[in-house]
Tab-separated table of C-alpha atoms and ligand atoms in Angstrom:
chain	number	residue	atom	x	y	z
A	1	MET	CA	-24.880	23.563	162.840
A	2	ASN	CA	-27.026	21.319	165.022
A	3	TYR	CA	-27.139	17.923	163.486
A	4	GLN	CA	-29.795	15.387	164.262
A	5	ASN	CA	-29.711	11.609	164.074
A	6	ASP	CA	-32.909	11.101	162.144
A	7	LEU	CA	-33.945	10.548	158.600
A	8	ALA	CA	-36.394	13.431	158.427
A	9	PHE	CA	-33.557	15.825	159.364
A	10	ALA	CA	-31.301	14.299	156.619
A	11	ARG	CA	-34.048	14.660	154.064
A	12	GLU	CA	-34.666	18.262	155.034
A	13	GLN	CA	-31.015	19.056	154.503
A	14	ASP	CA	-31.221	17.458	151.058
A	15	ARG	CA	-34.246	19.603	150.250
A	16	LEU	CA	-32.378	22.733	151.160
A	17	ASP	CA	-29.127	21.744	149.338
A	18	PRO	CA	-28.221	24.213	146.654
A	19	LEU	CA	-26.367	21.422	144.790
A	20	LYS	CA	-29.218	18.894	145.029
A	21	ASN	CA	-29.838	18.856	141.259
A	22	PHE	CA	-26.305	17.790	140.415
A	23	ARG	CA	-26.933	14.234	141.621
A	24	GLU	CA	-29.116	13.674	138.491
A	25	GLN	CA	-26.135	14.411	136.348
A	26	PHE	CA	-24.382	11.248	137.533
A	27	LEU	CA	-25.124	7.500	136.969
A	28	ILE	CA	-25.568	6.053	140.428
A	29	PRO	CA	-24.705	2.306	140.738
A	30	GLN	CA	-27.763	0.186	141.620
A	31	HIS	CA	-28.312	-2.262	144.477
A	32	ASN	CA	-31.370	-4.426	144.596
A	33	GLY	CA	-33.202	-2.159	142.210
A	34	ALA	CA	-32.465	1.102	144.083
A	35	ASP	CA	-29.586	3.613	144.151
A	36	ALA	CA	-26.643	2.318	146.098
A	37	VAL	CA	-24.988	4.574	148.590
A	38	TYR	CA	-21.722	5.315	146.862
A	39	LEU	CA	-19.118	6.677	149.177
A	40	CYS	CA	-16.147	5.803	147.044
A	41	GLY	CA	-15.595	8.911	144.952
A	42	ASN	CA	-12.129	9.270	146.526
A	43	SER	CA	-11.155	6.144	144.566
A	44	LEU	CA	-13.277	6.302	141.413
A	45	GLY	CA	-15.749	9.113	140.773
A	46	LEU	CA	-19.086	8.300	139.183
A	47	GLN	CA	-19.873	8.566	135.549
A	48	PRO	CA	-21.470	11.783	134.376
A	49	VAL	CA	-24.674	11.061	132.431
A	50	THR	CA	-23.193	13.165	129.532
A	51	ALA	CA	-19.882	11.192	129.402
A	52	ARG	CA	-21.260	8.983	126.701
A	53	THR	CA	-22.328	11.939	124.515
A	54	TYR	CA	-18.918	13.656	124.943
A	55	LEU	CA	-17.213	10.444	123.949
A	56	ASN	CA	-19.633	9.756	121.185
A	57	ASP	CA	-19.105	13.165	119.654
A	58	GLN	CA	-15.433	12.400	119.262
A	59	LEU	CA	-16.142	8.960	117.865
A	60	ASN	CA	-18.428	10.627	115.303
A	61	ASN	CA	-15.701	13.201	114.469
A	62	TRP	CA	-13.265	10.342	114.008
A	63	GLN	CA	-15.830	8.558	111.797
A	64	ASN	CA	-16.778	11.545	109.743
A	65	LEU	CA	-13.627	13.655	109.679
A	66	ALA	CA	-10.915	11.109	110.177
A	67	VAL	CA	-7.535	12.802	110.200
A	68	GLU	CA	-9.140	16.147	109.481
A	69	GLY	CA	-10.537	15.946	112.993
A	70	TRP	CA	-7.236	17.435	114.150
A	71	PHE	CA	-8.077	20.668	112.463
A	72	GLN	CA	-11.830	20.647	111.835
A	73	GLY	CA	-15.024	20.211	113.841
A	74	GLU	CA	-16.282	22.276	116.787
A	75	ASP	CA	-13.303	21.420	118.948
A	76	PRO	CA	-10.432	20.450	116.701
A	77	TRP	CA	-8.289	17.848	118.411
A	78	LEU	CA	-5.086	19.753	118.003
A	79	ASP	CA	-6.061	22.109	120.756
A	80	TYR	CA	-8.681	20.067	122.480
A	81	HIS	CA	-6.647	19.926	125.679
A	82	GLN	CA	-6.656	23.715	125.796
A	83	SER	CA	-10.386	23.751	126.080
A	84	LEU	CA	-10.062	22.105	129.503
A	85	SER	CA	-7.345	24.309	130.988
A	86	GLY	CA	-9.572	27.023	132.227
A	87	SER	CA	-11.771	24.588	134.202
A	88	ILE	CA	-8.891	22.759	135.749
A	89	ALA	CA	-7.041	25.994	136.494
A	90	ARG	CA	-9.975	27.279	138.540
A	91	ILE	CA	-10.114	23.928	140.419
A	92	VAL	CA	-6.432	24.005	141.472
A	93	GLY	CA	-6.105	27.745	141.795
A	94	ALA	CA	-3.709	28.403	138.857
A	95	GLN	CA	-3.421	30.611	135.910
A	96	GLU	CA	-4.500	28.919	132.695
A	97	ASN	CA	-0.914	28.810	131.280
A	98	GLU	CA	0.324	27.112	134.478
A	99	VAL	CA	-1.654	23.883	133.831
A	100	ALA	CA	-1.511	21.232	131.218
A	101	VAL	CA	-3.868	18.323	130.843
A	102	MET	CA	-1.838	15.282	129.827
A	103	ASN	CA	-0.747	11.696	130.540
A	104	SER	CA	-1.451	9.825	133.733
A	105	LEU	CA	-0.516	10.749	137.303
A	106	THR	CA	2.621	8.783	138.095
A	107	VAL	CA	3.969	9.467	134.666
A	108	ASN	CA	3.482	13.204	135.278
A	109	LEU	CA	5.165	12.982	138.684
A	110	HIS	CA	8.223	11.490	137.001
A	111	LEU	CA	8.243	14.161	134.255
A	112	LEU	CA	8.072	16.889	136.903
A	113	MET	CA	10.750	15.332	139.008
A	114	VAL	CA	13.009	15.305	135.886
A	115	SER	CA	12.634	19.048	135.957
A	116	PHE	CA	12.632	19.826	139.644
A	117	TYR	CA	14.880	17.182	141.153
A	118	LYS	CA	18.372	18.015	140.111
A	119	PRO	CA	20.401	16.683	142.931
A	120	ASN	CA	24.063	17.306	143.479
A	121	SER	CA	26.454	16.090	146.198
A	122	LYS	CA	25.343	18.832	148.499
A	123	ARG	CA	21.592	19.026	147.857
A	124	PHE	CA	20.020	15.640	147.129
A	125	LYS	CA	17.328	14.988	149.744
A	126	ILE	CA	13.585	14.628	149.132
A	127	ILE	CA	11.150	15.010	152.048
A	128	ILE	CA	7.790	13.124	151.678
A	129	GLU	CA	5.014	12.340	154.130
A	130	GLY	CA	5.436	8.965	155.828
A	131	GLY	CA	2.880	6.508	154.428
A	132	ALA	CA	2.634	8.260	151.099
A	133	PHE	CA	0.661	6.517	148.341
A	134	PRO	CA	2.883	3.636	147.166
A	135	SER	CA	3.195	4.874	143.635
A	136	ASP	CA	4.710	8.167	144.889
A	137	GLN	CA	7.095	6.274	147.110
A	138	TYR	CA	8.173	4.067	144.163
A	139	ALA	CA	8.512	7.155	141.899
A	140	VAL	CA	10.658	9.045	144.382
A	141	GLU	CA	12.814	6.046	145.239
A	142	SER	CA	13.496	5.349	141.566
A	143	GLN	CA	14.229	9.061	140.860
A	144	VAL	CA	16.810	9.064	143.646
A	145	LYS	CA	18.456	5.893	142.319
A	146	HIS	CA	18.357	7.211	138.811
A	147	HIS	CA	20.619	10.027	139.933
A	148	GLY	CA	22.921	7.620	141.730
A	149	PHE	CA	21.830	8.393	145.304
A	150	ASP	CA	20.759	6.015	148.020
A	151	PRO	CA	17.074	6.222	148.994
A	152	GLN	CA	18.138	5.329	152.528
A	153	SER	CA	19.859	8.711	153.042
A	154	ALA	CA	18.144	10.732	150.353
A	155	VAL	CA	14.492	10.143	151.160
A	156	ILE	CA	13.260	11.612	154.428
A	157	GLU	CA	9.772	10.535	155.500
A	158	ILE	CA	7.916	12.400	158.182
A	159	PHE	CA	5.706	10.340	160.477
A	160	PRO	CA	3.228	11.366	163.128
A	161	ARG	CA	4.458	11.624	166.693
A	162	GLU	CA	4.248	8.632	169.018
A	163	GLY	CA	0.580	8.049	169.857
A	164	GLU	CA	-0.687	10.465	167.167
A	165	LEU	CA	-2.350	9.591	163.888
A	166	THR	CA	-1.682	12.527	161.680
A	167	LEU	CA	1.106	15.074	161.096
A	168	ARG	CA	1.530	18.381	162.826
A	169	THR	CA	2.378	21.225	160.517
A	170	GLU	CA	5.080	22.375	162.950
A	171	ASP	CA	6.820	18.986	162.679
A	172	ILE	CA	6.764	19.135	158.888
A	173	VAL	CA	8.180	22.724	158.974
A	174	ASN	CA	10.898	21.707	161.529
A	175	THR	CA	11.935	18.667	159.587
A	176	ILE	CA	12.332	20.822	156.434
A	177	GLU	CA	14.386	23.334	158.355
A	178	GLN	CA	16.582	20.527	159.856
A	179	HIS	CA	17.491	19.244	156.393
A	180	LYS	CA	17.716	22.634	154.814
A	181	ASN	CA	21.387	22.383	153.754
A	182	GLU	CA	20.841	19.121	151.864
A	183	LEU	CA	17.268	19.474	150.738
A	184	ALA	CA	16.382	19.500	147.060
A	185	VAL	CA	12.552	18.898	146.964
A	186	VAL	CA	9.649	18.610	149.343
A	187	LEU	CA	7.039	16.385	147.849
A	188	PHE	CA	3.733	16.058	149.632
A	189	ALA	CA	0.284	14.779	148.902
A	190	GLY	CA	-2.411	17.489	149.139
A	191	ILE	CA	-4.481	14.970	151.113
A	192	ASN	CA	-3.057	11.702	152.443
A	193	TYR	CA	-4.927	8.823	150.851
A	194	TYR	CA	-5.031	6.673	154.024
A	195	THR	CA	-5.694	9.219	156.836
A	196	GLY	CA	-7.595	11.822	154.757
A	197	GLN	CA	-5.416	14.572	156.291
A	198	PHE	CA	-5.387	17.764	154.253
A	199	PHE	CA	-1.944	19.330	154.723
A	200	ASP	CA	-1.199	23.006	154.979
A	201	LEU	CA	0.288	23.396	151.536
A	202	LYS	CA	1.044	27.077	151.974
A	203	ALA	CA	3.071	26.452	155.123
A	204	ILE	CA	4.915	23.564	153.442
A	205	THR	CA	5.706	25.695	150.339
A	206	ASP	CA	7.032	28.540	152.475
A	207	ALA	CA	9.166	26.225	154.531
A	208	ALA	CA	10.598	24.500	151.427
A	209	HIS	CA	11.456	27.870	149.869
A	210	GLN	CA	13.067	29.065	153.123
A	211	ALA	CA	15.212	25.942	152.942
A	212	GLY	CA	16.179	26.690	149.288
A	213	ALA	CA	14.196	23.696	148.065
A	214	TYR	CA	11.318	23.232	145.611
A	215	ALA	CA	7.786	22.402	146.853
A	216	GLY	CA	5.735	19.902	144.822
A	217	PHE	CA	2.412	18.391	145.455
A	218	ASP	CA	0.475	15.232	144.493
A	219	LEU	CA	-3.155	16.402	144.518
A	220	ALA	CA	-4.759	13.059	143.587
A	221	HIS	CA	-7.074	13.245	146.593
A	222	ALA	CA	-7.339	17.030	146.792
A	223	ALA	CA	-8.172	18.275	143.278
A	224	GLY	CA	-11.876	18.664	142.907
A	225	ASN	CA	-12.283	17.983	146.669
A	226	VAL	CA	-10.870	20.941	148.517
A	227	PRO	CA	-10.205	24.618	147.486
A	228	LEU	CA	-6.585	25.046	146.287
A	229	GLN	CA	-4.515	28.170	145.493
A	230	LEU	CA	-1.366	26.718	143.839
A	231	HIS	CA	-0.340	29.971	142.148
A	232	GLN	CA	-0.987	32.217	145.179
A	233	TRP	CA	0.738	29.709	147.630
A	234	GLY	CA	3.712	29.782	145.345
A	235	ALA	CA	3.998	26.006	144.854
A	236	ASP	CA	6.575	25.027	142.321
A	237	PHE	CA	4.847	22.081	140.697
A	238	ALA	CA	1.920	19.737	141.203
A	239	CYS	CA	0.190	16.941	139.461
A	240	TRP	CA	-3.162	15.080	140.014
A	241	CYS	CA	-5.397	12.478	138.528
A	242	SER	CA	-8.948	13.248	137.344
A	243	TYR	CA	-10.620	9.871	138.023
A	244	LYS	CA	-11.174	10.388	141.746
A	245	TYR	CA	-13.065	13.519	142.675
A	246	MET	CA	-13.092	14.713	139.081
A	247	ASN	CA	-15.051	11.812	137.627
A	248	SER	CA	-13.195	11.289	134.334
A	249	GLY	CA	-13.384	7.477	134.353
A	250	PRO	CA	-10.942	4.686	135.207
A	251	GLY	CA	-7.416	5.659	134.272
A	252	GLY	CA	-8.621	9.058	133.111
A	253	ILE	CA	-6.389	11.835	132.032
A	254	SER	CA	-4.028	13.577	134.532
A	255	GLY	CA	-2.651	17.094	134.616
A	256	ILE	CA	0.219	19.202	135.851
A	257	PHE	CA	0.890	22.563	137.316
A	258	VAL	CA	4.171	24.445	136.946
A	259	HIS	CA	4.370	27.941	138.551
A	260	GLU	CA	4.946	30.665	135.971
A	261	ARG	CA	8.158	31.717	137.649
A	262	HIS	CA	9.834	28.669	136.124
A	263	PHE	CA	8.780	29.437	132.605
A	264	THR	CA	11.878	31.353	131.686
A	265	ASP	CA	14.364	28.993	133.397
A	266	THR	CA	16.305	27.614	130.444
A	267	THR	CA	18.507	25.429	132.732
A	268	MET	CA	15.598	23.206	133.640
A	269	ASN	CA	15.739	19.615	132.419
A	270	ARG	CA	12.838	18.138	130.774
A	271	PHE	CA	11.955	15.014	128.885
A	272	ALA	CA	10.732	16.513	125.683
A	273	GLY	CA	8.360	15.288	123.023
A	274	TRP	CA	6.806	16.951	120.012
A	275	TRP	CA	3.451	17.822	121.720
A	276	GLY	CA	5.388	20.163	124.032
A	277	TYR	CA	6.964	21.967	121.058
A	278	ARG	CA	6.016	25.544	120.270
A	279	ARG	CA	2.503	25.238	118.955
A	280	ASP	CA	3.124	27.690	116.003
A	281	MET	CA	6.127	25.857	114.769
A	282	ARG	CA	5.407	22.217	115.697
A	283	PHE	CA	4.539	21.058	112.265
A	284	LEU	CA	7.731	22.418	110.644
A	285	MET	CA	9.178	19.361	112.296
A	286	ALA	CA	12.503	21.087	112.756
A	287	PRO	CA	15.385	19.596	114.721
A	288	GLY	CA	16.192	20.990	118.156
A	289	PHE	CA	13.455	21.214	120.833
A	290	ASP	CA	11.864	24.569	121.424
A	291	ALA	CA	9.309	24.406	124.130
A	292	GLU	CA	5.882	25.951	124.109
A	293	GLN	CA	5.610	28.673	126.762
A	294	GLY	CA	3.904	27.544	129.927
A	295	ALA	CA	2.943	24.223	131.377
A	296	ASN	CA	1.968	22.935	127.898
A	297	GLY	CA	5.630	22.800	127.155
A	298	TRP	CA	5.815	19.736	129.351
A	299	GLN	CA	3.515	17.751	127.105
A	300	VAL	CA	5.205	14.862	125.436
A	301	SER	CA	2.771	12.819	123.307
A	302	THR	CA	-0.273	13.388	121.112
A	303	SER	CA	-3.341	14.143	123.214
A	304	PRO	CA	-5.605	11.115	123.895
A	305	ILE	CA	-8.838	12.639	122.713
A	306	PRO	CA	-11.270	10.006	124.034
A	307	LEU	CA	-9.829	10.553	127.589
A	308	LEU	CA	-10.032	14.314	127.266
A	309	ALA	CA	-13.561	14.063	126.136
A	310	LEU	CA	-14.628	12.124	129.159
A	311	PHE	CA	-12.816	14.613	131.365
A	312	LYS	CA	-14.605	17.436	129.559
A	313	ALA	CA	-18.009	16.006	130.504
A	314	SER	CA	-17.068	16.206	134.183
A	315	MET	CA	-15.433	19.648	133.871
A	316	ALA	CA	-18.669	20.977	132.392
A	317	ILE	CA	-20.464	19.871	135.612
A	318	PHE	CA	-17.818	21.584	137.797
A	319	ASP	CA	-18.092	24.707	135.706
A	320	SER	CA	-21.898	24.804	136.130
A	321	ALA	CA	-21.610	24.278	139.873
A	322	GLY	CA	-19.633	27.525	140.080
A	323	ASN	CA	-16.504	27.868	142.133
A	324	MET	CA	-14.986	25.298	144.517
A	325	SER	CA	-16.296	27.191	147.590
A	326	ILE	CA	-19.887	26.112	146.785
A	327	ILE	CA	-18.806	22.497	146.493
A	328	ARG	CA	-16.577	22.810	149.611
A	329	ASP	CA	-19.397	24.331	151.652
A	330	LYS	CA	-21.585	21.225	151.090
A	331	SER	CA	-18.629	18.961	151.553
A	332	LEU	CA	-17.886	20.349	154.983
A	333	ARG	CA	-21.513	19.879	156.116
A	334	LEU	CA	-21.855	16.354	154.627
A	335	THR	CA	-18.596	15.190	156.171
A	336	ALA	CA	-19.372	16.774	159.564
A	337	TYR	CA	-22.704	15.054	159.510
A	338	LEU	CA	-21.122	11.640	158.942
A	339	GLU	CA	-18.621	12.401	161.782
A	340	PHE	CA	-21.526	13.436	164.056
A	341	LEU	CA	-23.435	10.255	163.384
A	342	ILE	CA	-20.422	7.987	163.929
A	343	ASN	CA	-19.641	9.774	167.181
A	344	GLU	CA	-23.201	9.231	168.224
A	345	ILE	CA	-22.904	5.484	167.631
A	346	ASN	CA	-19.775	5.376	169.806
A	347	LEU	CA	-21.573	7.256	172.579
A	348	ARG	CA	-24.611	5.006	172.505
A	349	GLN	CA	-22.376	1.952	172.523
A	350	GLY	CA	-20.287	3.341	175.390
A	351	GLU	CA	-17.212	2.428	173.433
A	352	GLU	CA	-15.245	3.804	170.524
A	353	LEU	CA	-16.111	0.998	168.130
A	354	PHE	CA	-15.558	3.204	165.135
A	355	ARG	CA	-12.510	5.413	165.489
A	356	ILE	CA	-12.177	8.267	163.003
A	357	ILE	CA	-8.460	8.716	162.324
A	358	THR	CA	-9.067	11.645	159.871
A	359	PRO	CA	-8.417	15.040	161.638
A	360	ALA	CA	-11.453	16.462	163.449
A	361	ASP	CA	-10.502	19.965	162.226
A	362	PRO	CA	-12.634	20.540	159.144
A	363	GLN	CA	-9.858	22.671	157.627
A	364	ALA	CA	-7.501	19.708	157.796
A	365	ARG	CA	-9.571	17.241	155.846
A	366	GLY	CA	-11.710	16.941	152.680
A	367	SER	CA	-14.648	14.690	151.987
A	368	GLN	CA	-13.094	11.528	153.375
A	369	LEU	CA	-13.365	10.034	156.762
A	370	SER	CA	-11.139	7.029	157.524
A	371	VAL	CA	-12.673	4.871	160.123
A	372	VAL	CA	-10.875	2.187	162.062
A	373	CYS	CA	-13.196	-0.596	163.074
A	374	LYS	CA	-12.349	-1.896	166.536
A	375	ARG	CA	-14.102	-5.276	165.935
A	376	ASN	CA	-14.843	-7.390	162.928
A	377	ALA	CA	-13.515	-4.739	160.551
A	378	LYS	CA	-13.616	-6.778	157.305
A	379	SER	CA	-17.124	-8.200	158.142
A	380	THR	CA	-18.379	-4.672	158.812
A	381	PHE	CA	-17.160	-3.636	155.421
A	382	HIS	CA	-18.875	-6.624	153.749
A	383	PHE	CA	-22.103	-5.986	155.758
A	384	LEU	CA	-22.147	-2.435	154.438
A	385	ALA	CA	-21.551	-3.721	150.917
A	386	GLN	CA	-24.226	-6.369	151.118
A	387	ASN	CA	-26.644	-3.575	152.158
A	388	GLY	CA	-25.743	-1.329	149.295
A	389	VAL	CA	-23.142	0.963	150.877
A	390	ILE	CA	-19.979	1.109	148.790
A	391	GLY	CA	-17.079	2.355	150.730
A	392	ASP	CA	-13.381	1.540	150.358
A	393	TRP	CA	-11.242	-0.963	152.320
A	394	ARG	CA	-7.674	-0.480	153.425
A	395	GLU	CA	-5.746	-3.038	155.271
A	396	PRO	CA	-5.663	-3.873	158.153
A	397	ASP	CA	-8.876	-2.367	159.582
A	398	VAL	CA	-9.772	0.886	157.855
A	399	ILE	CA	-12.874	1.732	155.932
A	400	ARG	CA	-12.738	5.005	154.002
A	401	LEU	CA	-16.019	6.757	153.457
A	402	SER	CA	-16.152	9.781	151.188
A	403	PRO	CA	-19.493	11.615	150.767
A	404	VAL	CA	-18.992	13.616	147.564
A	405	PRO	CA	-20.928	16.837	147.466
A	406	LEU	CA	-21.858	16.683	143.759
A	407	TYR	CA	-23.755	13.414	143.996
A	408	ASN	CA	-24.107	12.198	147.618
A	409	THR	CA	-26.920	13.199	149.928
A	410	PHE	CA	-27.447	13.669	153.647
A	411	GLU	CA	-29.738	10.653	153.341
A	412	ASP	CA	-26.815	8.649	151.981
A	413	VAL	CA	-24.843	9.610	154.992
A	414	TYR	CA	-27.706	8.798	157.373
A	415	LYS	CA	-28.225	5.396	155.841
A	416	THR	CA	-24.466	4.628	156.115
A	417	ALA	CA	-24.314	5.427	159.779
A	418	ALA	CA	-27.504	3.491	160.509
A	419	LEU	CA	-26.056	0.406	158.785
A	420	MET	CA	-22.728	0.772	160.645
A	421	GLU	CA	-24.722	0.674	163.886
A	422	ALA	CA	-26.857	-2.187	162.702
A	423	SER	CA	-23.701	-4.111	161.779
A	424	ILE	CA	-22.695	-4.288	165.475
A	425	LYS	CA	-25.585	-6.634	166.257
A	426	ALA	CA	-25.774	-8.351	162.869
A	427	ILE	CA	-22.164	-9.553	162.776
B	501	PLP	C1	-4.506	7.581	143.202
B	501	PLP	C2	-3.146	7.990	143.432
B	501	PLP	C3	-2.121	7.640	142.478
B	501	PLP	C4	-2.379	6.780	141.288
B	501	PLP	O1	-1.506	7.069	140.305
B	501	PLP	P1	-1.769	6.593	138.842
B	501	PLP	O2	-0.527	6.900	138.129
B	501	PLP	O3	-3.058	7.292	138.310
B	501	PLP	O4	-1.991	5.092	138.827
B	501	PLP	C5	-0.891	8.133	142.742
B	501	PLP	N1	-0.565	8.887	143.886
B	501	PLP	C6	-1.589	9.256	144.704
B	501	PLP	C7	-1.224	10.109	145.909
B	501	PLP	C8	-2.825	8.740	144.566
B	501	PLP	O5	-3.807	9.059	145.418
């Protein structure tokens, strides 16, 4: 694709965009009476126009049916979570019984570690990416301590090589191989939140299995952003949140994946609760936990229906967009356009004022570009905000910009780059 640095080109791309009508299905924040340029969907996705209706429907059911809502109405609450599993299974590349919509992300990560991290004196190590999202670091550290091990020796972080910004797959694979005799779990993000690097999850899974360890993934920045094939890749477990690329609202419902090969493993630990009990026998309230087959057996508590309703509004939009490859196709072009424009600024300025630390390989990234500002980083971020471009700030000098294919436009990207260039003189 030949990109051009002009507004007419950007508008023409928007006119040709097969997903162009999806933008109307979202509420775009306003800035000085016009749509802001929202490039922050990696942090909090925008509100679907229908979110209010989906939520209201359930408030009405609560009002009209009260406790009967569990069993009556169009979508009885008892199985409401099930009405979402087809959509989310398509997004993460799983079978429907391999996913469960439940809880919040870090809570789910802990629950999955209870099942998949069973260290003994020989195998107790966890490999994670260096600079993982803090919540994942804390979760892993506390799991290790909970089992009486020392995070210093049990948690192996992999960092980029000297002078490099992102991880090489070969280095990940080699590190896994090096620790193979003591390795229990490899836990990686799908996409690193800071650099935007999309890891080779298939290669990591294979390497973990070769080493006799489990492979688990935190897909917070990957689900709804890049195509995933968890089942086919053979990943053991995964979790994600839905409030980033999946637009379910602040603190929205999370979900888990457990590969079907683990469903018959009766030695697996789990922290059980009644919502994970066999659906057909749950209300007999019998003693002794008997898990529901599949990922739903990891549920613990009563489904939070309002959160599920908000998520459903967004999943309906994903369903109508078709499969992830249509979304990915636009995402690749939008992100490449932003990259092109930023590189153009650097060329014109004769200096790399904006350094993109996200991999240049489109297969190794999603929608996000992380940009290091060489000068006046914080003021550049504020300048963008004052002019209606909402990005995301990370200390000490990184601006994350995520053009999201369902609601961002080529014009959004064009405006952002133009303002980045204007900021050089203005600050
Ligand atoms: C956003 C994010 C989280 C947040 O976890 P919550 O439990 O939803 O607060 C955790 N891990 C990663 C990798 C994230 O990107």
